[in-house]
Amino acid sequence: MFHWVSAAITLPTIAFSGQIFFRNAWSALRAGRLNMDVPISLAILLAVVTSLWETSLSGEHAYFDAAIALTFFLLTGRYLDHRTRSIARSAAEELAALEVPRAWRLTDDGEEQVSVADLRIGDLLRVRPGGRMPVDGEIAEGQSELDRSLLTGETVPVYAAPGTLVSAGEVNLTGPLLVRASAVGRETSLHRMADLVAVAESGRANYTPLADKAAKLYAPGVHILSALAFVGWYLYTQDFRVALNIAAAVLIITCPCALGLAVPAVTTAASGRLFRKGLLIKDATALERLSEIDTVVFDKTGTLTAGAPEVTNVEDFTRADLEIALALAEGSSHPLSVALTTALRARGLAPAPVTGITEVPGHGTQGLWQGRRVRLGRAAWVGGGSSDLTATWLAVGDGPAQVFTFADSLRDGAEETVSALIKAGKRVILISGDSTAAVEALARRLGIPQWIAEALPQDKAARIKALTDEGARVLMVGDGLNDTAALAGAHVSISPATALDAARVASDIVLLGNSLAPLPEALTLSKKATRRIRENFAIATWYNVIAVPLAIAGLCSPLIAALAMSASSITVSLNALRLR
């Protein structure tokens, strides 16, 4: 009677809890292949069938507890695995989501708001300040400045006037523009970038984790051993019950619980440690891939640098000039004006009494101070000279123009991280869409021997592919829309938490804090984690080498087999905890 009560408890439990294994195994068999869930499902089902057989014949031994124990340990491993799975969103979909849904089109009767799907080449569109470009095209009327940082990585807004080419996704900052469409829909640069990302994502999906490699070898061997044990004992004893019990014991004792825990137990332990250091592991295979890295490619703006300009030469100006500059800077939302305002306010300065302040789109701000015209803005408009550095110019009356220079501050830990990577023998490369002068200056400051400037998104992705084709295992670290294809195409990728959604989704690891310092430790820990995974595989293998002959010899009942399997699973889990 007790066996029937056990059956009444076990059958619904197995039917519900084992669904994930049964469905995956059935899908694999229908596709004509084997995966780890095939021997798992057979072991659970055979333990249940054997127990029902024994119970129906009023036998002394039933092994429902073995079936429950199997399912418990296997679900534990599956739970740990799912904790470290990546968010199932596509970076290509995130890029497509950046497309402007509607646009203002000029007609003979005025203007109308239409869906971007209804736009055609040659349409004349109005893009207001703060708006994102809905198409690729050419400016037909108006002057402004464009924020291209998401697409190209350029830190400074670009002056735009009639004849300037624009791309979908760029942001109009200061003045209204009329844009003549030259590419719409899937032909825009934004959609072409999404296509690049989709291709890169499909390439990464071809990576085969260690556990899957082990399953290809393990599953057929388990089935063959169990079948041979059944046939051999049936021929020897002519007793179906004895042969079935021994076959069940072999299948249970070889059930890949330890193998199923080998990777997720280590990944969970390592992910927890890295999370405490400020790194979020999104993909279960990221640590395996990170341990293989020999080349690290960095983006510049927002990755190695903080992405916010800082004034470098305030001391070169008189207090009066600084107060005039502050008054003019507060009249603009330009990133350099905002940075200048922040720096001067931090020094306790107050704006000079400048009147009639106006912003001239694409040029700068101007006003009157003590009857003299004062200007803050671009060199050509103010009357300044040329500068290789990021700069804005100040002119007071008829006096000579003076230059404020800016530099992008380094992200915390950037110098130490690059130095540690180079000392560890990694090849470090800087790729940026920023100007040659800015990229070269940063590369020299950090000691990076290889750098590429003015790189378009497709250039970055092509460089990653070229490195991969040369046999390199590339870690890409970037944060911008222009980095997304490169992030998706790299062997493994990291983005800061401040990165654009598309970049974060394309990456395998997210840097939660402001410092790059956890990166070298992540590389070191990934190698330790991979060693622990291989150790766990070795533990599981030696367990089978010892236990399987005992089961085949008939020296292990299914219950003892389940206990032995549990012991190996616990050993694997304890070994993984050494990473904490």
PDB file of N, CA and C in Angstrom, residues 119-166:
ATOM      1  N   LEU A 119       6.649  57.842 -46.158  1.00  0.00           N
ATOM      2  CA  LEU A 119       7.601  58.780 -46.740  1.00  0.00           C
ATOM      3  C   LEU A 119       8.206  58.213 -48.014  1.00  0.00           C
ATOM      4  N   ARG A 120       8.547  59.106 -48.933  1.00  0.00           N
ATOM      5  CA  ARG A 120       9.145  58.709 -50.204  1.00  0.00           C
ATOM      6  C   ARG A 120      10.395  59.558 -50.452  1.00  0.00           C
ATOM      7  N   ILE A 121      11.293  59.015 -51.274  1.00  0.00           N
ATOM      8  CA  ILE A 121      12.492  59.769 -51.645  1.00  0.00           C
ATOM      9  C   ILE A 121      12.073  61.061 -52.345  1.00  0.00           C
ATOM     10  N   GLY A 122      12.680  62.163 -51.951  1.00  0.00           N
ATOM     11  CA  GLY A 122      12.336  63.467 -52.510  1.00  0.00           C
ATOM     12  C   GLY A 122      11.397  64.276 -51.645  1.00  0.00           C
ATOM     13  N   ASP A 123      10.762  63.655 -50.644  1.00  0.00           N
ATOM     14  CA  ASP A 123       9.879  64.395 -49.740  1.00  0.00           C
ATOM     15  C   ASP A 123      10.679  65.450 -48.978  1.00  0.00           C
ATOM     16  N   LEU A 124      10.024  66.603 -48.741  1.00  0.00           N
ATOM     17  CA  LEU A 124      10.646  67.674 -47.964  1.00  0.00           C
ATOM     18  C   LEU A 124      10.060  67.631 -46.552  1.00  0.00           C
ATOM     19  N   LEU A 125      10.925  67.468 -45.550  1.00  0.00           N
ATOM     20  CA  LEU A 125      10.482  67.249 -44.174  1.00  0.00           C
ATOM     21  C   LEU A 125      10.975  68.372 -43.272  1.00  0.00           C
ATOM     22  N   ARG A 126      10.140  68.730 -42.290  1.00  0.00           N
ATOM     23  CA  ARG A 126      10.552  69.709 -41.291  1.00  0.00           C
ATOM     24  C   ARG A 126      10.991  68.968 -40.029  1.00  0.00           C
ATOM     25  N   VAL A 127      12.206  69.274 -39.559  1.00  0.00           N
ATOM     26  CA  VAL A 127      12.729  68.678 -38.329  1.00  0.00           C
ATOM     27  C   VAL A 127      12.980  69.803 -37.342  1.00  0.00           C
ATOM     28  N   ARG A 128      12.231  69.811 -36.254  1.00  0.00           N
ATOM     29  CA  ARG A 128      12.326  70.877 -35.260  1.00  0.00           C
ATOM     30  C   ARG A 128      13.484  70.630 -34.291  1.00  0.00           C
ATOM     31  N   PRO A 129      13.928  71.667 -33.576  1.00  0.00           N
ATOM     32  CA  PRO A 129      14.996  71.475 -32.583  1.00  0.00           C
ATOM     33  C   PRO A 129      14.609  70.417 -31.547  1.00  0.00           C
ATOM     34  N   GLY A 130      15.539  69.530 -31.262  1.00  0.00           N
ATOM     35  CA  GLY A 130      15.277  68.434 -30.337  1.00  0.00           C
ATOM     36  C   GLY A 130      14.733  67.195 -31.010  1.00  0.00           C
ATOM     37  N   GLY A 131      14.386  67.308 -32.298  1.00  0.00           N
ATOM     38  CA  GLY A 131      13.834  66.164 -33.014  1.00  0.00           C
ATOM     39  C   GLY A 131      14.910  65.276 -33.608  1.00  0.00           C
ATOM     40  N   ARG A 132      14.551  64.005 -33.827  1.00  0.00           N
ATOM     41  CA  ARG A 132      15.468  63.039 -34.428  1.00  0.00           C
ATOM     42  C   ARG A 132      15.169  62.922 -35.921  1.00  0.00           C
ATOM     43  N   MET A 133      16.219  62.806 -36.723  1.00  0.00           N
ATOM     44  CA  MET A 133      16.042  62.705 -38.173  1.00  0.00           C
ATOM     45  C   MET A 133      15.289  61.415 -38.526  1.00  0.00           C
ATOM     46  N   PRO A 134      14.188  61.525 -39.298  1.00  0.00           N
ATOM     47  CA  PRO A 134      13.433  60.326 -39.658  1.00  0.00           C
ATOM     48  C   PRO A 134      13.966  59.612 -40.894  1.00  0.00           C
ATOM     49  N   VAL A 135      14.824  60.298 -41.674  1.00  0.00           N
ATOM     50  CA  VAL A 135      15.313  59.743 -42.941  1.00  0.00           C
ATOM     51  C   VAL A 135      16.772  60.141 -43.136  1.00  0.00           C
ATOM     52  N   ASP A 136      17.414  59.522 -44.111  1.00  0.00           N
ATOM     53  CA  ASP A 136      18.674  60.047 -44.622  1.00  0.00           C
ATOM     54  C   ASP A 136      18.327  61.121 -45.653  1.00  0.00           C
ATOM     55  N   GLY A 137      19.114  62.180 -45.688  1.00  0.00           N
ATOM     56  CA  GLY A 137      18.793  63.214 -46.662  1.00  0.00           C
ATOM     57  C   GLY A 137      19.794  64.349 -46.660  1.00  0.00           C
ATOM     58  N   GLU A 138      19.370  65.474 -47.237  1.00  0.00           N
ATOM     59  CA  GLU A 138      20.217  66.663 -47.353  1.00  0.00           C
ATOM     60  C   GLU A 138      19.433  67.870 -46.863  1.00  0.00           C
ATOM     61  N   ILE A 139      20.107  68.728 -46.099  1.00  0.00           N
ATOM     62  CA  ILE A 139      19.444  69.921 -45.581  1.00  0.00           C
ATOM     63  C   ILE A 139      19.184  70.888 -46.735  1.00  0.00           C
ATOM     64  N   ALA A 140      17.919  71.276 -46.876  1.00  0.00           N
ATOM     65  CA  ALA A 140      17.534  72.204 -47.938  1.00  0.00           C
ATOM     66  C   ALA A 140      17.427  73.634 -47.433  1.00  0.00           C
ATOM     67  N   GLU A 141      17.137  73.783 -46.138  1.00  0.00           N
ATOM     68  CA  GLU A 141      16.968  75.129 -45.585  1.00  0.00           C
ATOM     69  C   GLU A 141      17.199  75.085 -44.084  1.00  0.00           C
ATOM     70  N   GLY A 142      17.822  76.142 -43.557  1.00  0.00           N
ATOM     71  CA  GLY A 142      18.023  76.250 -42.119  1.00  0.00           C
ATOM     72  C   GLY A 142      19.458  75.974 -41.697  1.00  0.00           C
ATOM     73  N   GLN A 143      19.781  76.437 -40.515  1.00  0.00           N
ATOM     74  CA  GLN A 143      21.093  76.198 -39.917  1.00  0.00           C
ATOM     75  C   GLN A 143      20.897  75.681 -38.496  1.00  0.00           C
ATOM     76  N   SER A 144      21.736  74.749 -38.102  1.00  0.00           N
ATOM     77  CA  SER A 144      21.614  74.174 -36.768  1.00  0.00           C
ATOM     78  C   SER A 144      22.891  73.425 -36.439  1.00  0.00           C
ATOM     79  N   GLU A 145      22.852  72.691 -35.368  1.00  0.00           N
ATOM     80  CA  GLU A 145      23.927  71.777 -35.003  1.00  0.00           C
ATOM     81  C   GLU A 145      23.317  70.400 -34.779  1.00  0.00           C
ATOM     82  N   LEU A 146      24.045  69.377 -35.178  1.00  0.00           N
ATOM     83  CA  LEU A 146      23.548  68.007 -35.094  1.00  0.00           C
ATOM     84  C   LEU A 146      24.346  67.210 -34.077  1.00  0.00           C
ATOM     85  N   ASP A 147      23.630  66.455 -33.276  1.00  0.00           N
ATOM     86  CA  ASP A 147      24.269  65.515 -32.354  1.00  0.00           C
ATOM     87  C   ASP A 147      24.350  64.169 -33.065  1.00  0.00           C
ATOM     88  N   ARG A 148      25.569  63.806 -33.470  1.00  0.00           N
ATOM     89  CA  ARG A 148      25.791  62.544 -34.168  1.00  0.00           C
ATOM     90  C   ARG A 148      26.463  61.502 -33.275  1.00  0.00           C
ATOM     91  N   SER A 149      26.517  61.774 -31.969  1.00  0.00           N
ATOM     92  CA  SER A 149      27.308  60.925 -31.072  1.00  0.00           C
ATOM     93  C   SER A 149      26.830  59.481 -31.062  1.00  0.00           C
ATOM     94  N   LEU A 150      25.515  59.265 -31.163  1.00  0.00           N
ATOM     95  CA  LEU A 150      25.017  57.891 -31.117  1.00  0.00           C
ATOM     96  C   LEU A 150      25.424  57.095 -32.349  1.00  0.00           C
ATOM     97  N   LEU A 151      25.510  57.787 -33.491  1.00  0.00           N
ATOM     98  CA  LEU A 151      25.819  57.092 -34.741  1.00  0.00           C
ATOM     99  C   LEU A 151      27.310  57.025 -35.038  1.00  0.00           C
ATOM    100  N   THR A 152      28.032  58.098 -34.748  1.00  0.00           N
ATOM    101  CA  THR A 152      29.441  58.156 -35.153  1.00  0.00           C
ATOM    102  C   THR A 152      30.420  58.216 -33.995  1.00  0.00           C
ATOM    103  N   GLY A 153      29.939  58.565 -32.797  1.00  0.00           N
ATOM    104  CA  GLY A 153      30.845  58.690 -31.662  1.00  0.00           C
ATOM    105  C   GLY A 153      31.486  60.058 -31.558  1.00  0.00           C
ATOM    106  N   GLU A 154      31.138  60.996 -32.459  1.00  0.00           N
ATOM    107  CA  GLU A 154      31.690  62.355 -32.385  1.00  0.00           C
ATOM    108  C   GLU A 154      31.174  63.042 -31.126  1.00  0.00           C
ATOM    109  N   THR A 155      32.079  63.558 -30.320  1.00  0.00           N
ATOM    110  CA  THR A 155      31.681  64.144 -29.042  1.00  0.00           C
ATOM    111  C   THR A 155      31.122  65.548 -29.184  1.00  0.00           C
ATOM    112  N   VAL A 156      31.503  66.263 -30.241  1.00  0.00           N
ATOM    113  CA  VAL A 156      31.097  67.663 -30.407  1.00  0.00           C
ATOM    114  C   VAL A 156      30.017  67.751 -31.486  1.00  0.00           C
ATOM    115  N   PRO A 157      28.925  68.497 -31.219  1.00  0.00           N
ATOM    116  CA  PRO A 157      27.900  68.680 -32.243  1.00  0.00           C
ATOM    117  C   PRO A 157      28.482  69.255 -33.533  1.00  0.00           C
ATOM    118  N   VAL A 158      27.884  68.876 -34.648  1.00  0.00           N
ATOM    119  CA  VAL A 158      28.390  69.256 -35.967  1.00  0.00           C
ATOM    120  C   VAL A 158      27.519  70.367 -36.547  1.00  0.00           C
ATOM    121  N   TYR A 159      28.156  71.392 -37.079  1.00  0.00           N
ATOM    122  CA  TYR A 159      27.426  72.487 -37.722  1.00  0.00           C
ATOM    123  C   TYR A 159      26.741  71.964 -38.982  1.00  0.00           C
ATOM    124  N   ALA A 160      25.476  72.357 -39.153  1.00  0.00           N
ATOM    125  CA  ALA A 160      24.708  71.890 -40.304  1.00  0.00           C
ATOM    126  C   ALA A 160      24.055  73.077 -41.000  1.00  0.00           C
ATOM    127  N   ALA A 161      24.158  73.090 -42.327  1.00  0.00           N
ATOM    128  CA  ALA A 161      23.602  74.169 -43.144  1.00  0.00           C
ATOM    129  C   ALA A 161      23.102  73.551 -44.447  1.00  0.00           C
ATOM    130  N   PRO A 162      22.448  74.332 -45.313  1.00  0.00           N
ATOM    131  CA  PRO A 162      22.007  73.774 -46.593  1.00  0.00           C
ATOM    132  C   PRO A 162      23.142  73.061 -47.320  1.00  0.00           C
ATOM    133  N   GLY A 163      22.857  71.840 -47.782  1.00  0.00           N
ATOM    134  CA  GLY A 163      23.860  71.019 -48.445  1.00  0.00           C
ATOM    135  C   GLY A 163      24.475  69.964 -47.542  1.00  0.00           C
ATOM    136  N   THR A 164      24.311  70.107 -46.217  1.00  0.00           N
ATOM    137  CA  THR A 164      24.851  69.111 -45.283  1.00  0.00           C
ATOM    138  C   THR A 164      24.032  67.824 -45.367  1.00  0.00           C
ATOM    139  N   LEU A 165      24.711  66.689 -45.453  1.00  0.00           N
ATOM    140  CA  LEU A 165      24.033  65.395 -45.479  1.00  0.00           C
ATOM    141  C   LEU A 165      23.730  64.946 -44.058  1.00  0.00           C
ATOM    142  N   VAL A 166      22.543  64.406 -43.852  1.00  0.00           N
ATOM    143  CA  VAL A 166      22.139  63.935 -42.525  1.00  0.00           C
ATOM    144  C   VAL A 166      21.713  62.474 -42.618  1.00  0.00           C
TER     145      VAL A 166
END
